[in-house]
Amino acid sequence: MLSAAIFDLDGTLLDTLDDLADSMNAALAELGLPVHPVEQYKTFVGEGIQLLIARTMPESLREDRALVERATQIYRSAYAERWHAKTQPYVGIRELIAGLQARGILLGVLSNKPDYFTQLCINHFFVPGTFRTVFGQRDHVARKPDPAGATEISQIWNLPPEQIAYVGDTATDMQTGRGASMKTFGVAWGFRPVNELRENGAHVILQLPDELLAHFA
């Protein structure tokens, strides 16, 4: 029986796409590099800043360490100004969280967004204390799809992974949940297509947030 849930952040709890895209495009424009349509960022984000920078820069420049570092610094600064400009929880997320809390379900967040920004977003968009454990990307822990972060939360909670749902919107999330021996729930409202979630081991596809509640009855 499931007694806890770990959520991805971007594309799962929060629609952050516009703020992520606007920040990265601002960095690219400042460096005189081509920018990208917002929709294209659905394939760029989800695996940490390093891969976001690499995917958005021209391929011929990706090995220029000084330029990549400069792009990273500008992006971080731009996102620090924009992180809550357009971002909002997806429709139905607050109701889902309230429903899980009413059932006494332990809640956590595990994201590849830098930990500082992950904490900012959670504390801004949700009531403090809603999530028992919140981790973004930390230097000393391998980023998803490595299951280390999910396993760490399981250990902190003193719960077997089989009792924990892992909820996310990308192949990375499905691989993380499966790697940690958790039940994986792929969300259809996020950044990636449903077939990607199925192909990467989603046990269940959720079309709407409240569908998750039935698994904690």
Short mmCIF file of C-alpha atoms in Angstrom, two decimals:
data_model
loop_
_atom_site.label_atom_id
_atom_site.label_comp_id
_atom_site.label_asym_id
_atom_site.label_seq_id
_atom_site.Cartn_x
_atom_site.Cartn_y
_atom_site.Cartn_z
CA MET A 1 0.00 0.00 0.00
CA LEU A 2 1.29 3.46 -0.91
CA SER A 3 1.84 5.80 2.02
CA ALA A 4 4.01 8.56 0.56
CA ALA A 5 4.64 10.46 -2.67
CA ILE A 6 7.67 12.19 -4.15
CA PHE A 7 7.00 14.77 -6.86
CA ASP A 8 9.16 16.23 -9.58
CA LEU A 9 8.83 20.03 -9.70
CA ASP A 10 9.07 21.57 -13.19
CA GLY A 11 6.37 20.17 -15.47
CA THR A 12 4.74 18.22 -12.64
CA LEU A 13 3.79 20.54 -9.78
CA LEU A 14 4.60 23.85 -11.45
CA ASP A 15 4.38 25.12 -15.01
CA THR A 16 7.74 26.87 -15.08
CA LEU A 17 8.36 26.72 -18.82
CA ASP A 18 7.96 30.42 -19.67
CA ASP A 19 10.25 31.61 -16.90
CA LEU A 20 12.90 29.01 -17.75
CA ALA A 21 12.74 29.84 -21.46
CA ASP A 22 12.71 33.61 -20.95
CA SER A 23 15.74 33.38 -18.65
CA MET A 24 17.76 31.19 -20.98
CA ASN A 25 16.83 33.24 -24.03
CA ALA A 26 17.94 36.38 -22.17
CA ALA A 27 21.32 34.76 -21.54
CA LEU A 28 21.68 33.65 -25.15
CA ALA A 29 20.69 37.08 -26.45
CA GLU A 30 23.21 38.81 -24.18
CA LEU A 31 25.91 36.57 -25.65
CA GLY A 32 24.76 37.26 -29.21
CA LEU A 33 23.57 33.67 -29.71
CA PRO A 34 20.32 32.45 -31.32
CA VAL A 35 17.29 32.14 -29.04
CA HIS A 36 14.62 29.43 -29.15
CA PRO A 37 10.81 29.25 -29.13
CA VAL A 38 9.33 28.62 -25.68
CA GLU A 39 7.81 25.29 -26.77
CA GLN A 40 11.24 23.98 -27.73
CA TYR A 41 12.31 24.27 -24.10
CA LYS A 42 10.10 21.29 -23.29
CA THR A 43 12.89 19.16 -24.76
CA PHE A 44 15.73 21.22 -23.24
CA VAL A 45 14.82 21.24 -19.54
CA GLY A 46 14.57 18.54 -16.90
CA GLU A 47 18.14 17.33 -16.52
CA GLY A 48 19.87 20.20 -14.80
CA ILE A 49 21.47 23.49 -15.79
CA GLN A 50 24.51 21.95 -17.47
CA LEU A 51 22.44 20.08 -20.04
CA LEU A 52 20.07 23.03 -20.49
CA ILE A 53 23.02 25.25 -21.40
CA ALA A 54 24.49 22.62 -23.73
CA ARG A 55 21.21 21.99 -25.53
CA THR A 56 20.48 25.65 -26.15
CA MET A 57 23.92 26.71 -27.35
CA PRO A 58 25.15 26.15 -30.92
CA GLU A 59 26.87 22.77 -31.09
CA SER A 60 30.14 24.31 -32.26
CA LEU A 61 30.38 26.34 -29.03
CA ARG A 62 29.51 23.71 -26.46
CA GLU A 63 33.14 22.89 -25.72
CA ASP A 64 34.06 26.53 -25.09
CA ARG A 65 34.27 26.31 -21.30
CA ALA A 66 34.61 30.04 -20.73
CA LEU A 67 31.53 30.76 -22.84
CA VAL A 68 29.52 27.98 -21.20
CA GLU A 69 30.44 29.30 -17.75
CA ARG A 70 29.47 32.83 -18.77
CA ALA A 71 26.14 31.57 -20.15
CA THR A 72 25.52 29.71 -16.90
CA GLN A 73 26.20 32.80 -14.80
CA ILE A 74 23.93 35.00 -16.92
CA TYR A 75 21.17 32.38 -16.89
CA ARG A 76 21.30 32.04 -13.10
CA SER A 77 21.10 35.80 -12.69
CA ALA A 78 18.22 36.08 -15.17
CA TYR A 79 16.30 33.24 -13.55
CA ALA A 80 16.83 34.77 -10.11
CA GLU A 81 14.81 37.75 -11.37
CA ARG A 82 12.16 35.79 -13.29
CA TRP A 83 11.58 32.52 -11.39
CA HIS A 84 8.05 33.48 -10.29
CA ALA A 85 7.10 35.96 -13.03
CA LYS A 86 4.87 33.56 -15.01
CA THR A 87 5.20 30.29 -13.08
CA GLN A 88 2.06 28.82 -11.51
CA PRO A 89 0.97 25.44 -10.12
CA TYR A 90 -0.88 23.40 -12.71
CA VAL A 91 -4.66 23.41 -12.42
CA GLY A 92 -5.72 20.88 -9.81
CA ILE A 93 -2.33 20.56 -8.10
CA ARG A 94 -3.23 22.44 -4.94
CA GLU A 95 -6.40 20.36 -4.62
CA LEU A 96 -4.41 17.16 -5.12
CA ILE A 97 -1.90 18.13 -2.44
CA ALA A 98 -4.72 19.01 -0.03
CA GLY A 99 -6.37 15.65 -0.73
CA LEU A 100 -3.16 13.75 -0.06
CA GLN A 101 -2.56 15.70 3.15
CA ALA A 102 -6.08 14.87 4.30
CA ARG A 103 -5.19 11.19 3.88
CA GLY A 104 -2.04 11.58 5.96
CA ILE A 105 0.31 10.94 3.03
CA LEU A 106 3.95 11.95 3.40
CA LEU A 107 4.95 14.34 0.61
CA GLY A 108 8.33 15.19 -0.88
CA VAL A 109 9.93 16.90 -3.86
CA LEU A 110 12.96 15.79 -5.86
CA SER A 111 14.07 18.01 -8.74
CA ASN A 112 17.03 18.52 -11.04
CA LYS A 113 16.49 22.27 -10.64
CA PRO A 114 19.29 23.70 -8.46
CA ASP A 115 18.40 23.23 -4.81
CA TYR A 116 18.31 26.96 -4.09
CA PHE A 117 15.66 27.61 -6.74
CA THR A 118 13.76 24.44 -5.82
CA GLN A 119 13.43 25.64 -2.23
CA LEU A 120 12.41 29.13 -3.41
CA CYS A 121 9.63 27.76 -5.61
CA ILE A 122 8.25 25.36 -3.03
CA ASN A 123 8.24 27.97 -0.26
CA HIS A 124 6.59 30.55 -2.53
CA PHE A 125 3.87 28.48 -4.19
CA PHE A 126 2.96 26.12 -1.34
CA VAL A 127 2.23 26.53 2.35
CA PRO A 128 5.42 26.00 4.37
CA GLY A 129 5.61 22.48 5.72
CA THR A 130 3.44 21.00 2.96
CA PHE A 131 6.34 18.82 1.83
CA ARG A 132 8.28 16.90 4.46
CA THR A 133 11.46 16.71 2.37
CA VAL A 134 12.48 18.93 -0.57
CA PHE A 135 15.65 18.39 -2.58
CA GLY A 136 16.81 20.08 -5.73
CA GLN A 137 20.06 19.30 -7.50
CA ARG A 138 22.92 19.24 -4.98
CA ASP A 139 26.60 18.96 -5.86
CA HIS A 140 27.22 15.92 -3.66
CA VAL A 141 24.27 13.86 -4.96
CA ALA A 142 24.01 12.47 -8.49
CA ARG A 143 21.20 14.10 -10.44
CA LYS A 144 18.22 12.19 -11.75
CA PRO A 145 17.83 9.68 -13.38
CA ASP A 146 20.28 8.35 -10.81
CA PRO A 147 17.97 7.13 -8.01
CA ALA A 148 20.27 8.35 -5.22
CA GLY A 149 18.07 11.31 -4.26
CA ALA A 150 14.88 9.26 -4.23
CA THR A 151 16.55 6.54 -2.20
CA GLU A 152 17.85 9.15 0.25
CA ILE A 153 14.30 10.42 0.84
CA SER A 154 13.07 6.87 1.36
CA GLN A 155 15.74 6.37 3.99
CA ILE A 156 15.00 9.69 5.70
CA TRP A 157 11.35 8.70 5.93
CA ASN A 158 12.24 5.18 7.06
CA LEU A 159 9.87 3.80 4.45
CA PRO A 160 10.44 0.95 1.99
CA PRO A 161 10.47 2.32 -1.57
CA GLU A 162 7.57 0.07 -2.51
CA GLN A 163 5.36 2.29 -0.34
CA ILE A 164 6.33 5.47 -2.20
CA ALA A 165 4.85 6.88 -5.40
CA TYR A 166 7.21 8.78 -7.68
CA VAL A 167 5.35 11.35 -9.81
CA GLY A 168 6.93 13.12 -12.77
CA ASP A 169 6.60 14.24 -16.38
CA THR A 170 9.75 12.99 -18.14
CA ALA A 171 11.69 9.87 -19.02
CA THR A 172 14.21 11.00 -16.42
CA ASP A 173 11.54 10.83 -13.73
CA MET A 174 10.26 7.41 -14.76
CA GLN A 175 13.82 6.05 -14.77
CA THR A 176 14.44 7.61 -11.35
CA GLY A 177 11.34 6.08 -9.80
CA ARG A 178 11.96 2.66 -11.31
CA GLY A 179 15.61 2.77 -10.30
CA ALA A 180 14.56 3.44 -6.73
CA SER A 181 11.98 0.59 -6.83
CA MET A 182 9.08 3.03 -6.43
CA LYS A 183 5.73 3.01 -8.25
CA THR A 184 6.03 5.50 -11.08
CA PHE A 185 3.24 7.86 -12.13
CA GLY A 186 3.67 9.81 -15.36
CA VAL A 187 1.69 13.03 -15.75
CA ALA A 188 0.11 13.90 -19.08
CA TRP A 189 0.02 17.65 -18.38
CA GLY A 190 3.80 18.16 -18.24
CA PHE A 191 6.59 18.93 -20.66
CA ARG A 192 7.00 15.57 -22.39
CA PRO A 193 4.62 13.33 -24.41
CA VAL A 194 2.81 10.41 -22.80
CA ASN A 195 4.50 7.86 -25.06
CA GLU A 196 7.89 8.89 -23.61
CA LEU A 197 6.58 8.14 -20.13
CA ARG A 198 5.22 4.74 -21.14
CA GLU A 199 8.40 3.79 -22.97
CA ASN A 200 10.43 4.59 -19.86
CA GLY A 201 8.48 2.49 -17.42
CA ALA A 202 5.54 4.52 -16.11
CA HIS A 203 3.34 2.19 -14.11
CA VAL A 204 0.40 4.60 -14.37
CA ILE A 205 -0.39 7.60 -16.60
CA LEU A 206 -2.33 10.40 -14.91
CA GLN A 207 -4.43 12.57 -17.20
CA LEU A 208 -5.51 14.87 -14.35
CA PRO A 209 -3.95 15.51 -10.92
CA ASP A 210 -6.88 14.22 -8.87
CA GLU A 211 -6.55 10.78 -10.46
CA LEU A 212 -3.60 10.15 -8.14
CA LEU A 213 -5.87 10.20 -5.09
CA ALA A 214 -7.49 6.89 -6.05
CA HIS A 215 -4.16 5.16 -5.49
CA PHE A 216 -4.10 6.32 -1.87
CA ALA A 217 -7.68 5.36 -0.95
#
